[in-house]
Each structure stands twice: as C-alpha cells, then as structure tokens.
Amino acid sequence: MRKKLIVILLLITVTITFSQENDSIKKDVKVGLVLSGGGAKGFAHLGALKVLEEAGVRVDYIGGTSMGAIIGSMYASGYTVREMDSLLQVLDFDKIMQDIIPRKSKPFYEKQIGEKYALTFPVKNGKIGIPKALSKGQNVLNLVSQLLQHVDTIDDFNKLPIPFLCIATNLETGEQELLRNGFLPKAVQASGAFPTLLEPVEINGKLLVDGGVVNNFPVEEVRAMGADIIIGIDLKSDYQNKSGLNSAVEIINQIINFQMYKNHDDRIDKTDLYVHPDMHEYTVTSFDKFDEIIKIGEESARLKFDEFVSIANQQTTKRTPYKINSHAQEIFIKSIEIDGNQNYTRTYIKGKMKIDKGKTITYSEFLEGINNLSATRNFTNIQYQFEEHIDGTVIHLNLKQEDISTHVKFAAHYDQLYKTGVLANVTSKHLLTKNDIFSADLILGDNLRYNLDYFIDNGSNWSFGFKSRYNSFNTNIDYDQDNVNRININYRDFTNQLYFETVLNQKFAIGIGAEHKRINAFTETLANVNNQEKTYFDKTDYTNFISYLKFDTYDKKYFQKEGAFVDIDFKWYLFASDFDENFNSFSQLKGKIGYVHTFFNSLSAHITSEAGITIGENSNEILNYNLGGYGDNYINTFIPFYGYEIGSLSGQGFLKTNLALRYEFIKNHYLISNANAARVENDIFNEGRIFENTKLGYGLGYGFDSFLGPIEINYNWSPDTHNHFWYFNLGFWF
C-alpha cells in the first residue's frame, strides 16, 4: 500500500511538472514581420526594426515586397539594424537604380568611341523599339549579391537565420509569384523590379516584376509560415494630387497604386499590430532623405513600444546573434564555371573580369570584375556564387546575354568649326564572330562625315580592329602671301586603318597597325591670283605605319574630377602618291598627358601637356602641327590653343601646356578658367632655349554637363596679339 502511494505521488508530481512545462511552451509565440514596398520610403523599416530590437521582439518569419524584400532579406540573413544602417547609408541609390557604372569599368574601346550618344534605341526584327526600362537592374543585383553573399549557398529561404519569403508579379499572367527558394539575390531583385524603372527579371522561365503590383503587404503568406502574431509595417500613402505627379516614375507609381491598394485594407485588418509611418512628404525616389525617413519609421514604431514589449514578454527565447561569415578577402580560384555565354568566349569573359584558374584575387577585385563585365552591356544579368573547397574556390557564373544585339543611337552637336551636325549610329554585336562589335556613324549637317569601326575584343589578349573615317571642314585662316591676308581652306581627310591592340586593366592600351590616308586641302580664294578654280595645298595618298600607347583613368569624359590620361601616337609616313613630287619618308611622334584632381568637392585643377616632333624631312606644311582654335574634335595635326584662331601657329614641332580650373557652383554647372602656353617651331629644342618665343592664351567660360553632352560658352584672348574670340558648343563632341 505504501509503495502504491509513493507511485501515485510521483505520477502526480510528473504530471504537474509536465503540465507547467507545457504551459510554458504554449506561452512562447511566433512573430511574423511583414514589410511593404515603397522604394526609398522603405528606409522607414530600419527605424521600426530598431524599436522592435529595443523592445526585445524576436522575429521568427519575414515576408516583404519590393524595398520591403530588400530590407527583410538582409534582416533574415542575420544582419542587425545597426549593421544594415551602416551598410545602406553610404550607398548612392541614384547610381544603383540608373545602372551607372564607374567609367574605369568601361571597355577601353567604349571610352574611345562610345561616349558621344545622347539617345539609344534597341532594334529587334528590323524595327526600332524603346528600352524595356530605364535600367537593366544589374547594379541592384550586384548590390544585393554583395550584401547577401554570406548566405549565397542557401537556396531554401526557410533555412535562413530567419525564414523568409518575398512577392513578385508574373508579367505574363498578372498573378502573384511567391518566392521561397532559389538564388536569394535574384528573388529580391525580381520583387523590386519596378515597371519602366527596372527591367523585368526572368526566374524559371517566368518574367517577373515588382510584387507590389499584386500584393504589397503579404500578411496571409507570412501567417501561413507559422506565425501566431503578425506585425505589419506599412508604407502606404494617399494617392498623389496633380501637383505631385511631376515625373514619369510618380505617374507610373500612381497607376500601380490603383491596383496595389484594391485589397489593401483587408490585409491591414489581418495584422495583429499595425505600424503606419507617415510618408506623405516622400516619394519612391527620395533616396537622399535616408536619415529623415528612418527617423519617421522609428517615431511611428515607438508609439507602439509597450505593445512590442508585451509581445516580447510572451516569447521564452530571444534572437540568437548571428555571426556573418563573409567570404575570405582573398580568393584562390580553383576553377571557373560559366553558363550562358553563347556569343562570347570564356577567354573574353575571364579577360574582362581579370580572373583565371590558379589566380588569387581579393573579393573587391572580383566585384570590380563584375562591374567590368556589366559595363560591356552584353549581359542583362550576371549571377555569381562561390563554392568553397579546402583547396580553393569554385566560381560559378550564370550569365544572361542581352537578346538585342543591334541598337541605333543619335546625337546632335554644334561648334564653330564643323557647325551643325546630327549623328545617326548603328551598333551591332557578334555580327560576324564572337566578341565582335560593329559601329557606323553618319554625320549630317554643314560638313558631311562618317566613322566606321569594326573590333574583335579579346580582352587582355591581342584584339583586331578596322577603322574607316571621312572628315571634312572649311575655315578661314591667316595666309599673308600673294597680297592676300586670309583664305578659306577646305580640308578633306579619308583614312583607313588595320590594327592590333591589347588592353590591360581596362585603362591601358597598346596598338600597332597600318594606315592609308588621303588628304585633300585646297582653297578657292586664290582663283584670281593663280587663274585656277582651286589651289591645292595637298592632294596625296599616304601609306603609314602607326603605333600608339594610351592610358585613361579619367572618371568622366567631360568635366573630369579625378584621374590621369596619356596618349602617345607614332606615325611613320612610308609612301606617298607624291602630289608635290618632293616626298621623303618621315615620321611624327606626338604625345599628350593630363592629370586632374578635385579639392573641397567642387574645385578641380586640370593640367595637360602636349608635345609633337617631326623626325626626318617634311616638306608639306599641311602635315605641320597647326595650333589654334577651340574644340575637342580636331583631327590629324590640328591642335586647339586658346587665344589664337585655328591653324594660326604652325611648325614641325610644338610644346603646349594648359591649366584649367573648374568650379562646380551647382551640380553639373561649372565656371571655367584656362591658361595655356605654347612654343611652335620647326626646332622646338632651340639649343635648349625651349621657352623662347612662347605664345600665351587665356579663356573664361561656363559649362553645363547635360544629357545631350557638354554645353559651353567660352571667351578667350591672347596678350600677344590682343585678339579675342567667343566660342559656343552644344552636345557631345564628334
């Protein structure tokens, strides 16, 4: 009997203990966090998350749309709010959203001939179309890949430190797509692919855009993950009135909002705790208001602080800090796997990225390589993953080629030498073989011109190219012969080149080749003097050997702020049709170096020096170095020089230095001053007296860096002659 009582008491004790433990388990609640989309307004999520962390709320599930997906994926991958704040506040979201690539990442070929077009349109099936969006979204993918690289091997989002999902819209069906597995950065990119601003993203054969179109607040989806309590942070704003609809993005956003908010109130009702920051003063593009928007999110969430604490008190365990293990700063490449490069060789891709098997690179160098490949514009999507092994890292590259290989491009320009010009261009890639690019410019206006380029780009290996150019202009120059002070000269240049080139690190190029050049230079001013309709100064076909060395780290094509530039050109005139019957083979060596640095973020000092010499006997004055005038599109031996008219200074050698000071008083608006000095003689060394007979010129002007190209007005003069000139140019130089 005693034993039975002891057994009964033990059973009762165990039952009570188990019951108490079971009650304790039941008290723990699972919290689901829902983050709505809203573009730049999504920074408010950081402020609200900060309050959640302070209150001790453990988030067990996260669902987000668009910017809510970006913030949510970062938090789900293990970042704290403080870490997220420090990472995001230093980013230039305008550059990211516009797919602006640093100029240093552009192919050298692009730097030389590609930076002169104002408008670009795709050509498909023989028809000119418009781009799918303003941006391909590669910078967004690069950013998200970098931020989430510590979890890039996890393809089941339930296995993230916090289970996660995001919403996208199927562009073909209009239905919601729930993204819970796959490559996390690409899923997040798809969820935020705002129509017309960012191109659609293809995942598993489905074309996806911003999830906010169908479900900007995925409450039910997060509840289905297992959440007991749903905390929703909603960035919904009222519809804009007409005064707020002043951009294409805002108009598109308003239209999307009509659909987005159709069932929105029902979703709000299904939350257990609703936080609604007041975003009426901000738009989806208010990326410059980072701190303000975070503060509003924090203030709004702090109003619910006691309720957050109450929820936290129902949770028996807290969030375990997650240590983010970033990839090693140095990567030893075991092998490289590349998919999707149908029209581009492995050598081309590895050369652009500067990676190869057995090479050790830093993680930042790898990201720079991604930028280099993206800057070619040959791929709409570049996805990468690292597979770590004891003996090195396998790099997986999944590429999606640009399906449109032909584009037409347009630009317009005016200057006082070539006058008005309208440029139409056709550019086609992989036209004849892999890695190639064909470009043809036709310039119509006061002076007919064309440029034709064909280039097979083999990266750092030797590449092959062909160029053809026709250029023409006419201008008045000083003459001072035959009792004539000035004449009007017509200049025609027809040049064809075959060359080989190798490029190192996107900034250093060496080339050699052969050139045929025909120059026609004549005047009709002397008809009464010579009893001839045209007086020719040159009418010759030349066969030349050419070589060059170029180095370019300028951050911009125009109005540069940082970088250096070197252009050294050697030309050996081997043979000529001998128009003047007095040709002797000679050569010319010409070089230009430049360096620019910006002080106090707005004052740039830019110094350039040029020199040219003639080696051998040149009896043709047209091939002399001719200094004077203002422009960035001079050809052959014509060199601009402030304070003198074009061609006013002529000789077989020259030295020239220019110092420019540019002050950016408003973004993209500059006040500019120039001072240049030059010596132009047949013998520039002059037995060591290189400063003798130095010519001086100065310039003052205003410049605007517009989407059409530079717009400048310039006044310059010379104390040597007391002459002064006004120059005006509009648009990219060509």
mmCIF file of N, CA and C in Angstrom, residues 105 361 371 428 468 485 541 561 572 685:
data_model
loop_
_atom_site.group_PDB
_atom_site.id
_atom_site.type_symbol
_atom_site.label_atom_id
_atom_site.label_comp_id
_atom_site.label_asym_id
_atom_site.label_seq_id
_atom_site.Cartn_x
_atom_site.Cartn_y
_atom_site.Cartn_z
ATOM 1 N N SER A 105 35.412 51.038 -65.278
ATOM 2 C CA SER A 105 34.996 49.681 -65.611
ATOM 3 C C SER A 105 34.610 49.523 -67.075
ATOM 4 N N ILE A 361 42.792 36.403 -56.049
ATOM 5 C CA ILE A 361 42.283 37.769 -56.160
ATOM 6 C C ILE A 361 41.586 38.134 -54.854
ATOM 7 N N ASN A 371 31.706 44.451 -62.376
ATOM 8 C CA ASN A 371 31.405 45.757 -62.974
ATOM 9 C C ASN A 371 31.962 45.850 -64.395
ATOM 10 N N SER A 428 26.146 47.056 -83.812
ATOM 11 C CA SER A 428 25.707 45.657 -83.795
ATOM 12 C C SER A 428 26.821 44.792 -83.223
ATOM 13 N N SER A 468 37.507 53.176 -90.479
ATOM 14 C CA SER A 468 37.436 53.990 -91.687
ATOM 15 C C SER A 468 36.781 55.309 -91.326
ATOM 16 N N ASN A 485 45.610 88.348 -97.275
ATOM 17 C CA ASN A 485 45.802 88.199 -95.829
ATOM 18 C C ASN A 485 45.131 86.944 -95.261
ATOM 19 N N ASP A 541 47.856 60.576 -101.350
ATOM 20 C CA ASP A 541 47.577 59.323 -100.647
ATOM 21 C C ASP A 541 48.836 58.902 -99.914
ATOM 22 N N LYS A 561 36.911 65.088 -62.868
ATOM 23 C CA LYS A 561 37.228 65.484 -61.493
ATOM 24 C C LYS A 561 38.437 64.753 -60.934
ATOM 25 N N TRP A 572 54.585 56.799 -89.001
ATOM 26 C CA TRP A 572 55.702 56.794 -89.944
ATOM 27 C C TRP A 572 55.126 56.847 -91.355
ATOM 28 N N PHE A 685 63.538 72.405 -79.753
ATOM 29 C CA PHE A 685 64.581 72.332 -78.721
ATOM 30 C C PHE A 685 65.427 73.601 -78.699
#
